Coordinates of C-alpha atoms in Angstrom, one line a residue:
M211 CA 117.4 62.9 -7.4
S212 CA 114.9 63.4 -5.2
K213 CA 114.5 65.8 -2.4
H214 CA 113.3 64.9 1.0
P215 CA 112.3 67.1 3.1
N216 CA 114.1 68.1 6.0
T217 CA 112.6 71.0 7.6
T218 CA 109.0 71.4 9.6
S219 CA 107.8 73.2 6.5
G220 CA 109.4 70.4 4.3
T221 CA 107.4 67.4 6.1
R222 CA 104.1 69.7 6.1
E223 CA 104.4 69.9 2.0
A224 CA 105.0 66.4 1.8
L225 CA 101.6 65.5 4.1
D226 CA 100.2 67.9 1.9
A227 CA 101.1 66.7 -1.4
V228 CA 100.3 63.0 -0.4
H229 CA 96.8 64.1 1.0
N230 CA 95.8 66.2 -2.2
S231 CA 97.3 63.3 -4.4
M232 CA 95.0 60.6 -2.4
L233 CA 92.1 63.2 -3.2
E234 CA 92.7 63.2 -6.6
G235 CA 93.1 59.6 -6.8
L236 CA 90.4 58.8 -5.2
S237 CA 88.0 61.2 -7.3
Q238 CA 89.1 60.1 -10.2
L239 CA 88.5 56.5 -9.0
F240 CA 84.9 57.2 -7.8
A241 CA 84.2 59.0 -11.2
Y242 CA 85.5 55.5 -12.9
F243 CA 82.8 53.5 -11.4
G244 CA 80.2 56.1 -12.1
F245 CA 80.1 58.4 -8.9
G246 CA 80.6 61.8 -8.1
K247 CA 84.5 63.1 -8.1
V248 CA 83.5 65.0 -5.0
M249 CA 82.0 62.0 -3.2
G250 CA 85.5 60.3 -3.7
Q251 CA 86.9 63.4 -2.5
L252 CA 84.5 63.5 1.0
Y253 CA 85.5 59.8 1.5
G254 CA 89.5 60.5 1.1
V255 CA 89.5 63.4 3.4
L256 CA 87.5 61.2 6.3
L257 CA 89.9 58.1 5.3
M258 CA 92.9 60.5 5.3
S259 CA 91.7 62.2 8.8
P260 CA 92.8 60.9 12.2
T261 CA 89.6 61.6 13.8
P262 CA 86.0 62.2 12.8
L263 CA 85.0 65.2 11.1
S264 CA 81.6 67.9 11.0
L265 CA 80.1 68.4 7.8
D266 CA 80.9 72.0 8.3
E267 CA 84.8 70.8 8.5
L268 CA 84.0 68.9 5.3
M269 CA 82.6 71.8 3.7
E270 CA 85.6 74.0 4.7
R271 CA 88.3 71.5 3.3
L272 CA 86.9 71.3 0.0
D273 CA 85.3 74.4 -0.6
I274 CA 82.0 72.7 -1.5
S275 CA 78.6 73.8 -0.3
K276 CA 76.7 72.6 2.6
A277 CA 74.3 70.6 0.6
S278 CA 76.6 68.9 -2.0
V279 CA 78.3 67.5 1.5
S280 CA 74.8 66.6 2.8
M281 CA 73.7 65.0 -0.3
N282 CA 77.1 62.8 -1.3
M283 CA 77.4 62.0 2.8
K284 CA 74.4 60.7 2.7
T285 CA 75.1 58.5 -0.2
L286 CA 78.2 57.1 1.1
E287 CA 76.7 56.3 4.8
H288 CA 73.9 54.3 2.5
M289 CA 76.8 52.3 0.8
G290 CA 78.3 51.6 4.1
M291 CA 81.6 53.5 3.3
V292 CA 81.5 56.2 5.8
R293 CA 79.5 56.3 9.5
Q294 CA 78.1 58.8 11.3
V295 CA 79.9 59.4 15.3
W296 CA 79.4 60.6 18.6
V297 CA 82.0 63.1 19.5
R298 CA 82.5 64.1 23.0
G299 CA 82.3 68.0 23.2
G300 CA 81.2 68.1 19.2
G301 CA 78.0 70.0 19.6
G302 CA 74.7 68.3 20.4
R303 CA 73.2 69.2 16.5
R304 CA 76.7 68.4 14.8
K305 CA 76.9 65.8 13.1
Y306 CA 80.5 64.0 12.8
Y307 CA 81.7 61.2 10.4
E308 CA 84.3 58.9 9.9
A309 CA 85.6 56.7 6.7
E310 CA 85.0 52.8 6.8
T311 CA 88.6 51.4 6.8
D312 CA 87.4 47.6 6.1
F313 CA 87.7 48.3 2.3
L314 CA 86.5 44.5 1.5
Q315 CA 83.0 45.4 3.7
I316 CA 83.0 48.6 1.6
V317 CA 83.2 46.0 -1.4
S318 CA 80.9 43.6 -0.3
N319 CA 78.4 46.5 0.7
I320 CA 78.7 47.9 -3.1
L321 CA 78.5 44.8 -5.2
S322 CA 75.7 43.4 -3.0
S323 CA 73.4 46.4 -3.2
R324 CA 74.1 48.7 -6.3
E325 CA 75.9 45.7 -8.6
M326 CA 73.1 42.8 -8.0
R327 CA 70.4 45.9 -8.1
D328 CA 71.3 46.9 -11.6
V329 CA 71.8 43.0 -12.8
D330 CA 68.4 42.1 -11.5
R331 CA 66.9 45.2 -12.8
A332 CA 68.1 44.3 -16.2
I333 CA 67.2 40.6 -16.0
S334 CA 63.5 41.8 -15.2
V335 CA 63.5 45.0 -18.1
M336 CA 64.8 41.7 -20.9
R337 CA 62.1 39.4 -19.2
E338 CA 59.4 41.8 -19.7
N339 CA 60.1 42.6 -22.9
T340 CA 60.1 38.9 -24.0
D341 CA 56.9 38.6 -22.8
I342 CA 55.7 41.8 -24.9
L343 CA 57.3 40.5 -27.9
K344 CA 55.7 37.0 -27.3
G345 CA 52.3 38.6 -26.6
A346 CA 52.5 40.7 -29.6
M347 CA 53.7 38.4 -32.2
P348 CA 50.9 36.3 -33.4
A349 CA 49.0 40.0 -34.9
M350 CA 52.6 40.7 -36.3
S351 CA 53.6 40.2 -40.3
E352 CA 55.9 37.7 -41.1
D353 CA 58.8 40.2 -41.3
E354 CA 57.6 41.6 -38.0
R355 CA 58.2 38.1 -36.3
D356 CA 61.2 37.5 -37.7
I357 CA 62.8 40.6 -36.5
A358 CA 60.9 39.6 -33.1
E359 CA 62.5 36.3 -33.2
V360 CA 65.8 38.0 -33.3
Y361 CA 65.2 40.6 -30.4
I362 CA 64.5 37.5 -28.4
E363 CA 67.0 35.2 -29.0
R364 CA 69.3 38.5 -28.4
M365 CA 67.7 39.1 -24.9
A366 CA 68.1 35.5 -23.8
Q367 CA 71.6 35.3 -25.0
M368 CA 71.9 39.0 -22.7
Q369 CA 70.0 37.3 -20.1
T370 CA 72.4 34.4 -20.0
L371 CA 74.9 37.0 -19.2
F372 CA 73.4 38.7 -16.4
R373 CA 73.0 35.8 -14.7
F374 CA 76.4 34.3 -14.9
A375 CA 77.2 38.0 -13.6
Q376 CA 74.9 37.4 -11.0
L377 CA 76.9 33.8 -10.4
L378 CA 80.2 35.7 -10.1
I379 CA 78.9 38.6 -7.9
S380 CA 77.6 36.0 -5.7
S381 CA 80.8 34.0 -5.7
I382 CA 82.8 37.1 -5.1
L383 CA 80.5 38.2 -2.3
A384 CA 80.6 34.9 -0.5
R385 CA 84.5 34.8 -1.1
V386 CA 84.9 38.3 0.3
S387 CA 83.6 37.1 3.8
D388 CA 86.0 34.7 4.5
L389 CA 89.4 37.4 3.2
D390 CA 91.3 39.2 5.5
L391 CA 93.3 42.1 3.9
D392 CA 96.2 41.3 6.4
D393 CA 95.9 37.6 5.1
I394 CA 96.6 39.1 1.3
S395 CA 98.8 42.5 1.7
H396 CA 101.8 40.4 1.7
I397 CA 100.7 39.5 -1.9
D398 CA 102.6 41.0 -4.8
I399 CA 100.7 41.2 -8.3
G400 CA 103.5 43.2 -9.8

């Protein structure tokens, strides 16, 4: 039987438990996608905060160094997941941040910047390697040419896969711009 908090301390405990659970979940999610856990915690603290927070407040809440907060916030800001905001009475030099809550915009930012860049880079590396092998093949022995041809064939197959990934990402980006989370929030996928 579940216990429902019915006191002020019980409600505070419930809020703290959910807050901590969200921070842990977001840190694991960020780590899963190749980002740092601290980045996920910073985003989580801002997402769950009703007001913008300063770098000092973020540092205190997560008990991490100011350098770590600053570095990770720059990355989150670059990814479009947080934004710097002005806070009345917040002190002239203090920077305040809030989380981006348009999750489709976040997905779009990440796919269009990070994923497309990585796919483009992979295709470029394979193209360069293919050119290197084709240029070196005339001086190769017959056995070396056979191996080089296998390499070229496999890289061509991988390039096809990566071009398909480009097409998928582009298609997702085109559809994301047409979506509204409110339109799909009622869909039960379970």
